[in-house]
Every structure is written in C-alpha cells, then in structure tokens.
mmCIF file of C-alpha atoms in Angstrom:
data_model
loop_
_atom_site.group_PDB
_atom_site.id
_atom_site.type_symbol
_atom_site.label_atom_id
_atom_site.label_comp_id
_atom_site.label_asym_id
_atom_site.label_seq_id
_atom_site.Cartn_x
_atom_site.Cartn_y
_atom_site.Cartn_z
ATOM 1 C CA UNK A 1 39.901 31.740 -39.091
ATOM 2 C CA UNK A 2 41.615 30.027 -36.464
ATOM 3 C CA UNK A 3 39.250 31.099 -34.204
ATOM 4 C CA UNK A 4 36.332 29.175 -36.237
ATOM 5 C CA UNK A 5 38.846 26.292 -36.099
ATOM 6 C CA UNK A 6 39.198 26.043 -32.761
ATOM 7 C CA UNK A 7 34.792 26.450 -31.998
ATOM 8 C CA UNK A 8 34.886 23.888 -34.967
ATOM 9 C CA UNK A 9 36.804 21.375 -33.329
ATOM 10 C CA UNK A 10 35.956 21.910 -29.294
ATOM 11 C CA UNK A 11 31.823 21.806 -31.043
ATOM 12 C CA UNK A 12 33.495 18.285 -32.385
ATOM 13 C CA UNK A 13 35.089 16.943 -29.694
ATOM 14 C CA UNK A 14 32.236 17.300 -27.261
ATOM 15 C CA UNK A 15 29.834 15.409 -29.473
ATOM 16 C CA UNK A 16 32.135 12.721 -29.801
ATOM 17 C CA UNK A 17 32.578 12.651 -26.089
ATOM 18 C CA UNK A 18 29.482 12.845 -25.350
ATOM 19 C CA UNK A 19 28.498 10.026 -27.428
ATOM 20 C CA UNK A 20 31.306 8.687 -25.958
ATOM 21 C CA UNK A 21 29.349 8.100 -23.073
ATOM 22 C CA UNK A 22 26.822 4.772 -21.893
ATOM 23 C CA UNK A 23 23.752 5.787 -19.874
ATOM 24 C CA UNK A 24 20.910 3.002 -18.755
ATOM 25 C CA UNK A 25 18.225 3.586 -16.260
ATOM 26 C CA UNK A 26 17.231 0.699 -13.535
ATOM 27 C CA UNK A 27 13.717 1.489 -11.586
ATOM 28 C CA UNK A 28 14.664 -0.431 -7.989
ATOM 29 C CA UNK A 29 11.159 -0.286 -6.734
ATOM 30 C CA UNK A 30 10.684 -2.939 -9.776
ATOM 31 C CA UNK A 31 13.509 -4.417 -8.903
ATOM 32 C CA UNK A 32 12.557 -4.823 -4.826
ATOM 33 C CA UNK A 33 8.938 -5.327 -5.140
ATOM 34 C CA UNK A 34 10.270 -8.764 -7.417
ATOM 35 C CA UNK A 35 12.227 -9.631 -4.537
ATOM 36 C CA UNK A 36 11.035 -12.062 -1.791
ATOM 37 C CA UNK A 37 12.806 -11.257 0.970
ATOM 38 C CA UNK A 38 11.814 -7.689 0.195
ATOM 39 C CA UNK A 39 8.211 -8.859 0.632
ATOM 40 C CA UNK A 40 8.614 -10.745 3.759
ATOM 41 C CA UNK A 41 10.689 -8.007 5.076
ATOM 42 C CA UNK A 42 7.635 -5.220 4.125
ATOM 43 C CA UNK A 43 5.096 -7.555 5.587
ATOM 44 C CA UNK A 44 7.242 -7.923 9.273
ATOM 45 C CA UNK A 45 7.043 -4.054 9.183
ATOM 46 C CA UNK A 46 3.461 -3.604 8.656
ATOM 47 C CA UNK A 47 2.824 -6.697 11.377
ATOM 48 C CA UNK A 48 5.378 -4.297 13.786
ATOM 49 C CA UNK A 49 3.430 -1.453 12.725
ATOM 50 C CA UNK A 50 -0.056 -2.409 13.499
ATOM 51 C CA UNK A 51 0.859 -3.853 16.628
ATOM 52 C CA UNK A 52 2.752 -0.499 17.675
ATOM 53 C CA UNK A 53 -0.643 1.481 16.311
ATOM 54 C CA UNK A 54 -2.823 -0.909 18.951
ATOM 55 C CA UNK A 55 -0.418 -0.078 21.809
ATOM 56 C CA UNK A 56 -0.374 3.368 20.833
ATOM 57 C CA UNK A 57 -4.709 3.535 20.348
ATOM 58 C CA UNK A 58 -4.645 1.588 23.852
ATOM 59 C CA UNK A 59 -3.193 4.176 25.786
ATOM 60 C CA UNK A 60 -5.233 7.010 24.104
ATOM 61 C CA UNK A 61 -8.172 5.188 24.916
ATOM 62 C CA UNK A 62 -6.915 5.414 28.597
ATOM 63 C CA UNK A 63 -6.156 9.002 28.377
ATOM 64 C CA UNK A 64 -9.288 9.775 26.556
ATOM 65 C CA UNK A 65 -11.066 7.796 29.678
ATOM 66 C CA UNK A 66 -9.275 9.837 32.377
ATOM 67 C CA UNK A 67 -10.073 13.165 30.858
ATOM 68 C CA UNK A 68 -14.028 12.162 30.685
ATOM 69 C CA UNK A 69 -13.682 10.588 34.336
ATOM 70 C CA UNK A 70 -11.959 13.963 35.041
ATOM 71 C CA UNK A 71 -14.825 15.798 33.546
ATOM 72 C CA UNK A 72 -18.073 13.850 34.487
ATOM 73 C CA UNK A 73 -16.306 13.993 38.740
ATOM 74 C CA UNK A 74 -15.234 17.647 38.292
ATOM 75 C CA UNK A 75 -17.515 19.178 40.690
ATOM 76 C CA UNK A 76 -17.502 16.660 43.405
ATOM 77 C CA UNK A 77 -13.790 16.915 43.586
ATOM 78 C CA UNK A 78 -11.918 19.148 45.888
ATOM 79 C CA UNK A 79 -8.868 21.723 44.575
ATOM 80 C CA UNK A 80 -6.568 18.834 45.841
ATOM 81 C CA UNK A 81 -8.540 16.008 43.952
ATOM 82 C CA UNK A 82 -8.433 18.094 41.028
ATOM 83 C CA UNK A 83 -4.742 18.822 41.159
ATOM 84 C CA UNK A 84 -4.072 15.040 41.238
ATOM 85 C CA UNK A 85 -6.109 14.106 38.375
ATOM 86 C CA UNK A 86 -5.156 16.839 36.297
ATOM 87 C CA UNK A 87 -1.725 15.842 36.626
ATOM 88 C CA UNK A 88 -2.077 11.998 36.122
ATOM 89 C CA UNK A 89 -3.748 13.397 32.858
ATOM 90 C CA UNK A 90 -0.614 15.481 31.931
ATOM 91 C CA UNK A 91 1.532 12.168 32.977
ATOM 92 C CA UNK A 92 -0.316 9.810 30.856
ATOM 93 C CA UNK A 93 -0.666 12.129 27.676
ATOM 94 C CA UNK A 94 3.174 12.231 28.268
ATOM 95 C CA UNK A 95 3.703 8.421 28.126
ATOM 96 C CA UNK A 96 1.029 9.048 24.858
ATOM 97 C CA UNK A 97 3.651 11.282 23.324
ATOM 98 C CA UNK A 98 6.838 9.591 24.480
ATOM 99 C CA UNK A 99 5.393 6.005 22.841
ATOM 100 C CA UNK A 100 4.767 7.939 19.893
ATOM 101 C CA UNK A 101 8.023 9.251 19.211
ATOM 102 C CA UNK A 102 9.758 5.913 20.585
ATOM 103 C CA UNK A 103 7.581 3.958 17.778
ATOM 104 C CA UNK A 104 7.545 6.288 14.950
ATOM 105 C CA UNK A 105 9.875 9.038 15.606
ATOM 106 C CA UNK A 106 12.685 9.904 13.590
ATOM 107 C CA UNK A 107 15.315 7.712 15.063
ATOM 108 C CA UNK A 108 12.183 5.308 16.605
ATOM 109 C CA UNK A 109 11.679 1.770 16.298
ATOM 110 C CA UNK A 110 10.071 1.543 12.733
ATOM 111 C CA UNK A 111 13.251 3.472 11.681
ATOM 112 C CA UNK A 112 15.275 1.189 12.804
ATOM 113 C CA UNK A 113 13.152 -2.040 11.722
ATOM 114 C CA UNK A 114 13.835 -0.318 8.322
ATOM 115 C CA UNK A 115 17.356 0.033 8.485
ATOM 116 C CA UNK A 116 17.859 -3.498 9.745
ATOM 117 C CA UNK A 117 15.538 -5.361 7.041
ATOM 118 C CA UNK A 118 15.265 -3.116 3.880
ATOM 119 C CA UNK A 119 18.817 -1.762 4.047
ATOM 120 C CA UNK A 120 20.495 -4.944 3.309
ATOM 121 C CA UNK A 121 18.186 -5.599 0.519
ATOM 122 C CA UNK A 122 18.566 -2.043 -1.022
ATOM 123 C CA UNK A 123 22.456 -1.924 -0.464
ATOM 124 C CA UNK A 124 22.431 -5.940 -2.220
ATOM 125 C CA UNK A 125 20.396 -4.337 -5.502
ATOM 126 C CA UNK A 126 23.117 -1.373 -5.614
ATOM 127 C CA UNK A 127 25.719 -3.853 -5.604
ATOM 128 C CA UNK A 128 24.237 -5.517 -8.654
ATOM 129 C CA UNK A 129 23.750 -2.122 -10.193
ATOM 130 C CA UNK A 130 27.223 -1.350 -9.813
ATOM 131 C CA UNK A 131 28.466 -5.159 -10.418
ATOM 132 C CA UNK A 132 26.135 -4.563 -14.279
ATOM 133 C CA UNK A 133 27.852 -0.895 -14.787
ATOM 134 C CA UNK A 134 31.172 -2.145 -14.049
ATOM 135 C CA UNK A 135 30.645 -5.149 -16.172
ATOM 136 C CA UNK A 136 29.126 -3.586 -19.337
ATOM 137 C CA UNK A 137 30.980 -0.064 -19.111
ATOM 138 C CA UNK A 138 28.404 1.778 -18.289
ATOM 139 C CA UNK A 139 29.335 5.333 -17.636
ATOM 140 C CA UNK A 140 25.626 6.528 -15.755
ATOM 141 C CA UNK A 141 23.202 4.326 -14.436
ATOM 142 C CA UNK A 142 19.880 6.493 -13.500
ATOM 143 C CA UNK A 143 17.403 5.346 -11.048
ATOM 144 C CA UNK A 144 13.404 5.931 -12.815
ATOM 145 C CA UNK A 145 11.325 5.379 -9.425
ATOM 146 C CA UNK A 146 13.623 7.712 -7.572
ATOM 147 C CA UNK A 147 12.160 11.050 -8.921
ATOM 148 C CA UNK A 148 14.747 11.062 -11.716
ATOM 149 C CA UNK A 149 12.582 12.509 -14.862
ATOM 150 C CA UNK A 150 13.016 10.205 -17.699
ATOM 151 C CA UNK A 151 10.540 12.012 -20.469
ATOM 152 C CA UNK A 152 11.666 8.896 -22.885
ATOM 153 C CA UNK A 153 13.793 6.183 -23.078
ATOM 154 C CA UNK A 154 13.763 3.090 -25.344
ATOM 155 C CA UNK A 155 13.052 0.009 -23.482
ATOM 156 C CA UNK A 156 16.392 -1.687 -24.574
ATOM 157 C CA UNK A 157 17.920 0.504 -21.773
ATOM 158 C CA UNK A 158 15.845 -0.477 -19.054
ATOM 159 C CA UNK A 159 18.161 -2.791 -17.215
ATOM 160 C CA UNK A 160 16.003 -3.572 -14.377
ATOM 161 C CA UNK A 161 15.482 -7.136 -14.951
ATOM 162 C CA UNK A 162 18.893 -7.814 -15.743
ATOM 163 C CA UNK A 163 19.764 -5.988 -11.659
ATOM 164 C CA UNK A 164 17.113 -8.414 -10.302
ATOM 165 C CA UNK A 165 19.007 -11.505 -12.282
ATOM 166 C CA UNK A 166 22.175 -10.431 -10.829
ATOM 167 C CA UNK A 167 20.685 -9.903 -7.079
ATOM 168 C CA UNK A 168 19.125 -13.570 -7.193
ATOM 169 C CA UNK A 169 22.348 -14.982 -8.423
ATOM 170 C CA UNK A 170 24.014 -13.029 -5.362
ATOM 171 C CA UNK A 171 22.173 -15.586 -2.806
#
C-alpha cells in the first residue's frame, strides 16, 4: 500500500511540475528577415560576394588561358619551355586555390563579413528573447526555424512578433 502511495504521489507531483512549467516558441528567421538592418546587412554580403566570385572567375579565366596557350604551343616548345610553363600553371592554379579559401574558406573573408554584420543582429534578437522570458517567466523558449520540430503549437505561443517589438525598441 505504501508503495502505491508513494507511485501515486511522485505520478502527481510530476504532472503538477510539469505543468508547472511555461514553454513559447520564437522563429528568428521571422524575426531577422523583419529587420532592416538585417536586410542591408544580407545585401552588403551578397554585393561582397559577387564581387569576390568575379575576382575569383577572373583568375580562372587566366588559368584556363595558360593551360590552352600551354596546349595549342606544346610542340614548338623545348623541355625547358615546357618546364616553365607548366610551372607558372601550377603557380597560378595555386593563387586560384589560395583566393578561394581566403574568400570563402572556413575562417575566410565572407566568414568574417558574417560575424561582423549578422552577429550583432542575431546576438540583439537573443537579448530580446531572453529580456521576453525573463519578463513573462518563461521557463523554455524554443527556436521553430532552427530545426527544432514543433508538430503543433497554438498560435497564442508564437512570440515572434512580440521579440521583433522588443529588438526595435532596443535602438
């Protein structure tokens, strides 16, 4: 009997605590893509981007060109000739490489254009997502466009616009 007591009241208690507990969901790509700055800040990385792409097609072009000047001169050259343009070749598919990686590596330039234009905006709507939580007592806030399966949820929960209120008001 006590036994069936005790199950009886730890089945009780956990209900009540988990009721107990607030949860809300924010999706902060909503939340960014109504931001302006987040806009601007998007459209100075594409304009970085494209121009990084042209420098980067530029000196494929000129690699490209080499390797058909190589090709099309081939016989006429001597082993010395051939030695020399081979390895301006390797040199400039090097530089090809190197830009690549300095551009669009993983610790490149577009990396760091990221960090230093959408970071501040993403850390300033988790600020307002904790600011809300704090605010209202709410013990989980879930994120919807992070990969975080939400199968349901009523709408009432869905305190994205009330984030992007709080991040304007942070100007």
């Amino acid at each position: 009997m006590r036994k069936l007591l005790f199950l009886l009241a730890l089945i009780l208690g956990a209900q009540v605590y988990t009721q107990a507990q607030r949860t809300v969901y924010v999706d902060t790509k909503y939340i960014l893509d109504n931001m302006p700055e987040y806009a601007e800040a998007n459209s100075a990385l594409d304009g970085m981007t494209l121009q990084w792409k042209d420098e980067i097609a530029n000196l494929r072009a000129q690699v490209e060109e080499l390797k058909s000047e190589f090709k099309q001169n081939e016989l006429l050259l001597t082993e010395a000739q051939k030695v020399k343009k081979a390895s301006e070749i390797k040199s400039k598919e090097k530089e090809l490489f190197m830009l690549k990686d300095k551009r669009f590596g993983i610790k490149g330039d577009l990396y760091k254009k990221q960090q230093d234009l959408i970071q501040p905006l993403q850390d300033k709507v988790y600020s307002a997502i904790k600011k809300m939580a704090e605010q209202r007592d709410y013990d989980f806030v879930l994120d919807k466009s992070k990969g975080v399966s939400i199968l349901y949820a009523k709408s009432k929960y869905d305190m994205s616009d009330e984030v992007l209120r709080i991040v304007k008001n942070m100007k």
